[in-house]
Coordinates of C-alpha atoms in Angstrom, one line a residue:
X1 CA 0.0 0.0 0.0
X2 CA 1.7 3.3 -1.0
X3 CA 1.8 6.2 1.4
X4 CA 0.0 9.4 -0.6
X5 CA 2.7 12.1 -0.6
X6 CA -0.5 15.0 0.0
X7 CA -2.5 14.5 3.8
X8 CA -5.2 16.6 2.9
X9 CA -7.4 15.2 5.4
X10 CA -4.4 15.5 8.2
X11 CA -4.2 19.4 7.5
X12 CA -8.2 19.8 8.3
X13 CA -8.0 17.4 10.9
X14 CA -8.1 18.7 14.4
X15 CA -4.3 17.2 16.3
X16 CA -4.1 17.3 20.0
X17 CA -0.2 17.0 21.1
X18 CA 0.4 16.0 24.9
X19 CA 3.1 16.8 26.4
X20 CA 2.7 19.6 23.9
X21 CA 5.5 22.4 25.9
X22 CA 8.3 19.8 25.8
X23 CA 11.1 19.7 23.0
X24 CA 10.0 17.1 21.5
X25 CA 6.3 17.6 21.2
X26 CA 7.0 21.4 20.4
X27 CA 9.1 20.0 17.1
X28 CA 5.7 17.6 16.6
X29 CA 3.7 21.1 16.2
X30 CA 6.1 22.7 14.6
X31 CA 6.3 20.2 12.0
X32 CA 2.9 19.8 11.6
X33 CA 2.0 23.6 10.9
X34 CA 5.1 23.9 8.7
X35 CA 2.9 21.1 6.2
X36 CA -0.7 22.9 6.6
X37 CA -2.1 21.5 9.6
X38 CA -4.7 24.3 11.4
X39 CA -6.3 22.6 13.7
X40 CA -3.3 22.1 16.3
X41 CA -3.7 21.5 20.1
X42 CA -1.2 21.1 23.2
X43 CA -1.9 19.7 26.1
X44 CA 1.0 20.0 29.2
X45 CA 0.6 21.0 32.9
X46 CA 2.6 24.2 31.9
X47 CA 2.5 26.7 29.3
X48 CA 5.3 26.8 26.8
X49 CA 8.5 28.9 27.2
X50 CA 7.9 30.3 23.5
X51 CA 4.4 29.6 21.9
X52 CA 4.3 28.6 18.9
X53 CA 1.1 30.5 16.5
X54 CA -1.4 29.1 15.2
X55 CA -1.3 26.6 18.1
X56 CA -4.3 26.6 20.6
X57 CA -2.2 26.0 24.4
X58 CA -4.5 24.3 27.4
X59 CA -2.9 23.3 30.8
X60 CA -4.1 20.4 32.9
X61 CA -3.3 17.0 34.7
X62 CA -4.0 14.5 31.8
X63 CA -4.5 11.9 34.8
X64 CA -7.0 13.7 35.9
X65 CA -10.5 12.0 34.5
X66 CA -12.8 15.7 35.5
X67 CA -10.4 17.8 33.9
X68 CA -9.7 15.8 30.8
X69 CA -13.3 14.7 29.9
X70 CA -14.7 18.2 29.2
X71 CA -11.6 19.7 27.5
X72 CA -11.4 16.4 25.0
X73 CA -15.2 17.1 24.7
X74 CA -14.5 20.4 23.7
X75 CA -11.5 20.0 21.4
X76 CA -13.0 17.2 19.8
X77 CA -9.6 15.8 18.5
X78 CA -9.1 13.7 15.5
X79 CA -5.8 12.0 16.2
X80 CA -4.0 12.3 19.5
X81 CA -0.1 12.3 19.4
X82 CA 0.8 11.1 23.3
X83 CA 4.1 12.4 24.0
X84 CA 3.5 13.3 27.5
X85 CA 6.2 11.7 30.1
X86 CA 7.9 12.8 33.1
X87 CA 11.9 12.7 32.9
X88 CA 13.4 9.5 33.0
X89 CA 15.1 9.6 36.4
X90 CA 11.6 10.7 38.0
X91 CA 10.5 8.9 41.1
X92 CA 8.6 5.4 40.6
X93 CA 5.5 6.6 41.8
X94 CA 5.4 9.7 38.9
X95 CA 6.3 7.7 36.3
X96 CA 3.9 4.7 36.8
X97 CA 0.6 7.9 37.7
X98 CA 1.7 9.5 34.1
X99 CA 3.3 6.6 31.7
X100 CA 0.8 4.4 32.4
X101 CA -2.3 5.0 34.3
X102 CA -2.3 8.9 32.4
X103 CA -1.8 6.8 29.1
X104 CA -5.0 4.4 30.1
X105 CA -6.9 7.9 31.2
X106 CA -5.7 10.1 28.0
X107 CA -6.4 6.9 25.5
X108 CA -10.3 6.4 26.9
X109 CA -11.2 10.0 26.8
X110 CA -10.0 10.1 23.4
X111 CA -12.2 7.2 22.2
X112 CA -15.2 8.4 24.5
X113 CA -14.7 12.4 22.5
X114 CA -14.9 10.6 19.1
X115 CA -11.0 10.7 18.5
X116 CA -9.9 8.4 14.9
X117 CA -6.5 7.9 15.5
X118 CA -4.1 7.8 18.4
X119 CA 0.1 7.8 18.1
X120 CA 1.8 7.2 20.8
X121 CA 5.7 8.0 21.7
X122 CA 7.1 4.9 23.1
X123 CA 10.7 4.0 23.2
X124 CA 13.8 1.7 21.4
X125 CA 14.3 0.6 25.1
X126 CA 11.4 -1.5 25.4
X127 CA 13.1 -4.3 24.2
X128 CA 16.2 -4.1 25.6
X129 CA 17.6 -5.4 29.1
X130 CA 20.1 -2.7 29.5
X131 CA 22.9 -5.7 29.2
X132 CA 22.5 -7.4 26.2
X133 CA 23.1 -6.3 22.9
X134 CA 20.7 -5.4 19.9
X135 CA 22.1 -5.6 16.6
X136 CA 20.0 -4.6 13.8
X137 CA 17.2 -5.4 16.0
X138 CA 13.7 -5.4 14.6
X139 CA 10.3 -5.1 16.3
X140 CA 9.7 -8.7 16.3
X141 CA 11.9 -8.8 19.1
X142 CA 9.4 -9.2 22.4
X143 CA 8.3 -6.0 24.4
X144 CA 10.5 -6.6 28.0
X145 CA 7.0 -6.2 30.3
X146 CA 8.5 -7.5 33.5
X147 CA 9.5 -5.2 36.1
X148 CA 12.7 -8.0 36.8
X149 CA 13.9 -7.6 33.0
X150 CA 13.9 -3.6 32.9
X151 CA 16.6 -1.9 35.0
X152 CA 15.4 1.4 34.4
X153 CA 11.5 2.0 35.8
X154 CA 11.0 4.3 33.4
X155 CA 11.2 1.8 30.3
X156 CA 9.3 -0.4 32.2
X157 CA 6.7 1.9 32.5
X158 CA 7.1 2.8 28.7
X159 CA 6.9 -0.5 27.9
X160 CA 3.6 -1.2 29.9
X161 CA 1.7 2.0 27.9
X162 CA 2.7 0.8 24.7
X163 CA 1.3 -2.6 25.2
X164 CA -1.7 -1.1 26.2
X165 CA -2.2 1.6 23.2
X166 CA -1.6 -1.4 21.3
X167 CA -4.1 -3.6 23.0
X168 CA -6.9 -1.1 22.2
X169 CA -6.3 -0.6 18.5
X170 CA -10.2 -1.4 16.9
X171 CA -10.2 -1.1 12.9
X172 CA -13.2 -3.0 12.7
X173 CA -17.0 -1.8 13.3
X174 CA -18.6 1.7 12.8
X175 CA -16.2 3.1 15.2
X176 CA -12.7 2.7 14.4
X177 CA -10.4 3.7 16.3
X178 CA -6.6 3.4 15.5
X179 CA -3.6 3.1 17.2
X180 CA 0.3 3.0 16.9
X181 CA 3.8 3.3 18.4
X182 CA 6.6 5.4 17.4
X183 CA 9.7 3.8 19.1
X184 CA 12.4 6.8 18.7
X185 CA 16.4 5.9 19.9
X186 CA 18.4 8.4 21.4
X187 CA 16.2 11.4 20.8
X188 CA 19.0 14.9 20.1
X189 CA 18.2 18.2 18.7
X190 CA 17.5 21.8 19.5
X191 CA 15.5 22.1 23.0
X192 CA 17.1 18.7 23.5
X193 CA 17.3 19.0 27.7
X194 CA 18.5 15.4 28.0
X195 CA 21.2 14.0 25.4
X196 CA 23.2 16.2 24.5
X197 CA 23.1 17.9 27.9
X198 CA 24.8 14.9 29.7
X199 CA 27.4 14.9 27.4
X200 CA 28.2 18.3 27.4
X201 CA 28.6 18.4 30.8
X202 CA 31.7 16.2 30.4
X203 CA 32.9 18.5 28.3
X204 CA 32.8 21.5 30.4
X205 CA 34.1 19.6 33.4
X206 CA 37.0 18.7 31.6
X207 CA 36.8 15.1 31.4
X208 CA 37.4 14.4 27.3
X209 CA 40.4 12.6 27.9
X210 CA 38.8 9.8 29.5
X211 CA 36.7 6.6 27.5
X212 CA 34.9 3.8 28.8
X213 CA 35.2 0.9 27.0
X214 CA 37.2 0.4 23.1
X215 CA 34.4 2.4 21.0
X216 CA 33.7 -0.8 19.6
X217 CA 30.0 -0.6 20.3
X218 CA 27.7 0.4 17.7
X219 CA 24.7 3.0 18.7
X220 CA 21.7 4.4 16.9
X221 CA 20.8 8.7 18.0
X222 CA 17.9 10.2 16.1
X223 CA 16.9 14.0 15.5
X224 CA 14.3 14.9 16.2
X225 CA 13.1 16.4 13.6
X226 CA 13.1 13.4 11.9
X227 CA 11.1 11.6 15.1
X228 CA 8.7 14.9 14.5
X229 CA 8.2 13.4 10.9
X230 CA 7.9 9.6 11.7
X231 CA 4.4 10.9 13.9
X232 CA 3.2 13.1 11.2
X233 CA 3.6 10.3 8.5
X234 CA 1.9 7.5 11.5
X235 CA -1.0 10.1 12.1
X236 CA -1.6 10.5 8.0
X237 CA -1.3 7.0 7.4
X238 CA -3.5 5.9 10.2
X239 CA -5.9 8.8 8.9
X240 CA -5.5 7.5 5.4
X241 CA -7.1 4.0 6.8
X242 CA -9.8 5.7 8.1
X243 CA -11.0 7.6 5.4
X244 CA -10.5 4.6 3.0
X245 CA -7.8 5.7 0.8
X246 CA -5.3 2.5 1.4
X247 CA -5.8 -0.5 -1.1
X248 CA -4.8 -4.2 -0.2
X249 CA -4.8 -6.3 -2.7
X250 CA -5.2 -9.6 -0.2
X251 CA -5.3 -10.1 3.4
X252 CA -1.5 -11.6 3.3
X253 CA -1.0 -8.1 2.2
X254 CA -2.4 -6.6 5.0
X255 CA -0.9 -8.1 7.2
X256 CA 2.2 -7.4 5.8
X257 CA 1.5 -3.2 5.3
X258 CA -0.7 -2.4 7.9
X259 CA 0.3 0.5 10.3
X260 CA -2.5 0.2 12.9
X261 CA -1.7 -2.2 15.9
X262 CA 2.0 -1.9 14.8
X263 CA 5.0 -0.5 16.4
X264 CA 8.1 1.3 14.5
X265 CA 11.6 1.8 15.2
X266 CA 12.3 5.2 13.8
X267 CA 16.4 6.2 13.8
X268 CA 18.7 8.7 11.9
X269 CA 19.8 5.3 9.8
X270 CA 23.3 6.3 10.7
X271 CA 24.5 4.3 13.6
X272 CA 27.5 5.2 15.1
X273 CA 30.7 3.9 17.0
X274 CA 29.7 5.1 20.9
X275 CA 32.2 7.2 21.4
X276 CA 32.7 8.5 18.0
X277 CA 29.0 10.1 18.6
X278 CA 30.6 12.0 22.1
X279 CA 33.3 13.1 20.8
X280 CA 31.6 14.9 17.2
X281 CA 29.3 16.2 20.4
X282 CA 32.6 17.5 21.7
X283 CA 34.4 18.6 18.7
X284 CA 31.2 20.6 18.1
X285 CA 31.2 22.8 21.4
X286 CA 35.4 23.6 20.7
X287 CA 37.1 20.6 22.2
X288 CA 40.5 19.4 20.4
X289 CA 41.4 16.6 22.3
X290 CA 43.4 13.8 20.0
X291 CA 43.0 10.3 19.7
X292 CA 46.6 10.0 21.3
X293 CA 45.3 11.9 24.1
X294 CA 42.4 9.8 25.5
X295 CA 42.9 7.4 28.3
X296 CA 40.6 4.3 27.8
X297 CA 39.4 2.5 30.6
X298 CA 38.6 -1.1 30.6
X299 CA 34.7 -1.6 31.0
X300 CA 35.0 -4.2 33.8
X301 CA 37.0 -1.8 35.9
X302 CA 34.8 0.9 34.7
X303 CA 31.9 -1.0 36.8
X304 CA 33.8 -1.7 40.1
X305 CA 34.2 2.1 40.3
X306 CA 30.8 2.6 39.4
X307 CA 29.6 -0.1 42.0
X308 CA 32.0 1.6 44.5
X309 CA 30.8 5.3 43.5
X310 CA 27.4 4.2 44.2
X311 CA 27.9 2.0 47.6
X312 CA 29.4 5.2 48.7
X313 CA 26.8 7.9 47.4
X314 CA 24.1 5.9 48.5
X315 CA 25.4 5.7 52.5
X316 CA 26.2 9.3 52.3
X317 CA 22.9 10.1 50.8
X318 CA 24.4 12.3 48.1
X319 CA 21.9 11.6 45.4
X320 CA 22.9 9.9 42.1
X321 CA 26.9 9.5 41.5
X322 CA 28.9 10.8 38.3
X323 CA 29.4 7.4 37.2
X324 CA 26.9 4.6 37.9
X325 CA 27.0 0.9 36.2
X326 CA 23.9 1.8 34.4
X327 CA 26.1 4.0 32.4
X328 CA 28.8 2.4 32.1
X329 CA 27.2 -0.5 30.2
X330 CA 25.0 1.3 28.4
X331 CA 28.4 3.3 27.0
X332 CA 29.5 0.0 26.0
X333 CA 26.7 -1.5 24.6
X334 CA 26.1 -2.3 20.9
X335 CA 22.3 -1.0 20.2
X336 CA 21.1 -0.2 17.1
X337 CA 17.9 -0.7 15.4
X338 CA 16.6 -2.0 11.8
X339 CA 13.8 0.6 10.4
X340 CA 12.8 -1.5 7.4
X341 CA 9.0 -1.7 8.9
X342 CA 9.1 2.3 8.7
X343 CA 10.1 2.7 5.5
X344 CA 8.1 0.4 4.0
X345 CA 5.0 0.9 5.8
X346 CA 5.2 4.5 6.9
X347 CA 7.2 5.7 3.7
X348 CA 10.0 7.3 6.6
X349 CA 13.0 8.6 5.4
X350 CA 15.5 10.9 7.7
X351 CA 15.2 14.0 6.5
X352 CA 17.6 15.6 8.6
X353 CA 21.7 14.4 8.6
X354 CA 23.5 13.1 12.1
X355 CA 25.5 15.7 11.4
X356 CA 23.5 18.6 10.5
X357 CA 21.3 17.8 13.1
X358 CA 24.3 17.4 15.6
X359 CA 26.0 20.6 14.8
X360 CA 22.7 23.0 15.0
X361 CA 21.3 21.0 18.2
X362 CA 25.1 21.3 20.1
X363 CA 24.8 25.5 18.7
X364 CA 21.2 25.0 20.6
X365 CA 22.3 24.1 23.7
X366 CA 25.8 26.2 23.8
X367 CA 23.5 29.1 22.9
X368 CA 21.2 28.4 25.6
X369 CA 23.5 27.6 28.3
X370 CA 25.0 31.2 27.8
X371 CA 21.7 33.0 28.0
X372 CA 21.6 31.1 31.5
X373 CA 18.3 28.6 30.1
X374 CA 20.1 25.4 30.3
X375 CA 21.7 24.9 33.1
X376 CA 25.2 22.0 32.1
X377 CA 27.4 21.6 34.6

């Protein structure tokens, strides 16, 4: 089934955005008014630093069911894009209230108000233990749903909502309603708050001479621009769908093309060595370190000093430690992702460069840490 290059329906269609302040879900609205869209909606418990126009701004809990009911009621969106999610390292309790019980809340309300179509922003991390390596992985690898296989709550809880969006994807009867899941890896770009962030904070403390590991270790980034355009073309072809305009010519293809129910892995198709990713972030903000320069330290020492770091951290109660072995093995892990699915179903192509994405998204954040708006160690 080809993907129509013209969404005419998606630019009348009213798009409702949670989450819709954050970097990511700004780009999403961005994106989407850039290619005619004029119904646009964000939903976030705050209002945006800069506004974007032509986008309609409403504030609220989306776990909260009295809130939520009348505002869907009175937006009355066609597709929900659900990026909403707290930061990774929130507490348990915050990430379980808003990655999973808001997804449940946000996803009902939405059918309930008449809403055709409903994207969701998972993660690559769902299948991935934090310890073993993907290479080339595809999504027919299993979703980790087990609290005991996910070191990091906050995938776990990822992983949960996305089984659930899933679960609840109806393309049959008078009232379709369809779902899907972007799977972005290593989300970087301007606004980025996270990434890029972390790694620029080694920079400015000095610490480019040191590597973990023998940068043998392949790992898939994405822009995110290009994660912006992987939910535009998953909202046009899930709209497509419903307004009849995809063609099968059996139900073996189908099965093969279909976008609703389905998840996607959506990269830059450019993975890189580990480290080689750092130091372009580096080489990018003005370091000049030299290959001849850089200490490497073996990844099994690297996590005794991370186990130590922590032991000692944790009895002194001085929060999370510079080094912890969750880092240190995700540094030397090999994770990168096969998008095949998107491009032949979705039609996805990157359509911004590692590169040219890195160099404007490190400008980003050097620019905003001198205005005194990011705040990098």
């Amino acid at each position: 089934m080809a993907i129509p290059e013209a969404h005419a329906h998606l630019t009348q269609s009213t798009i409702l955005v949670t989450g819709g302040s954050g970097g990511l879900a700004s780009r999403i609205l961005q994106l989407f008014a850039e290619r005619g869209s004029k119904h646009l909606h964000s939903l976030d418990l705050r209002p945006p630093s800069h506004p974007l126009p032509g986008v309609n701004y409403h504030t609220g809990d989306l776990t909260d069911t009295s809130t939520m009911q009348p505002l869907l009621k009175q937006i009355q969106p066609t597709v929900v894009i659900h990026t909403a999610s707290p930061k990774f390292d929130s507490p348990n309790r915050a990430l379980y209230k808003v990655n999973v019980e808001g997804t449940r809340t946000i996803l009902q309300i939405a059918r309930e108000s008449g809403t055709q179509c409903f994207v969701y922003t998972s993660s690559a991390s769902v299948i991935s233990d934090a310890q073993t390596d993907l290479i080339n992985a595809e999504e027919t690898y299993p979703v980790l749903l087990e609290e005991t296989q996910q070191p990091e709550y906050y995938v776990y809880t990822k992983a949960l909502a996305e089984s659930y969006v899933l679960s609840q994807n109806q393309r049959r009867g008078a009232k379709q309603f369809l779902t899907c899941a972007i799977r972005p890896s290593g989300i970087f770009g301007v606004g980025d708050l996270v990434v890029l962030p972390g790694i620029l904070g080694a920079y400015f403390r000095g610490r480019t001479k040191w590597q973990i590991g023998e940068n043998r270790n392949r790992f898939d980034f994405t822009e995110n621009t290009n994660v912006a355009h992987a939910h535009y073309l998953a909202a046009a072809a899930l709209l497509d769908q419903v307004y009849g305009l995809g063609h099968y010519d059996s139900p073996e293809d189908e099965e093969k093309t279909k976008i609703d129910g389905e998840a996607f892995f959506i990269t830059n198709d450019e993975p890189r060595y580990f480290w080689d990713f750092t130091r372009l972030v580096w080489g990018f903000a003005g370091d000049t370190t030299r290959p001849e320069q850089v200490w490497v330290i073996p990844r099994s020492w690297a996590l005794r000093l991370a186990g130590c770091l922590e032991w000692v951290f944790w009895g002194l109660r001085l929060g999370e430690p510079p080094l912890t072995r969750t880092k240190v093995r995700l540094s030397c892990m090999t994770r990168y992702f096969c998008i095949d699915k998107a491009k032949s179903r979705l039609g996805y192509r990157p359509v911004v460069g590692l590169e040219e994405g890195l160099q404007r998204a490190v400008e980003d954040c050097m620019g905003r840490r001198a205005a005194g708006d990011l705040k990098i160690a």
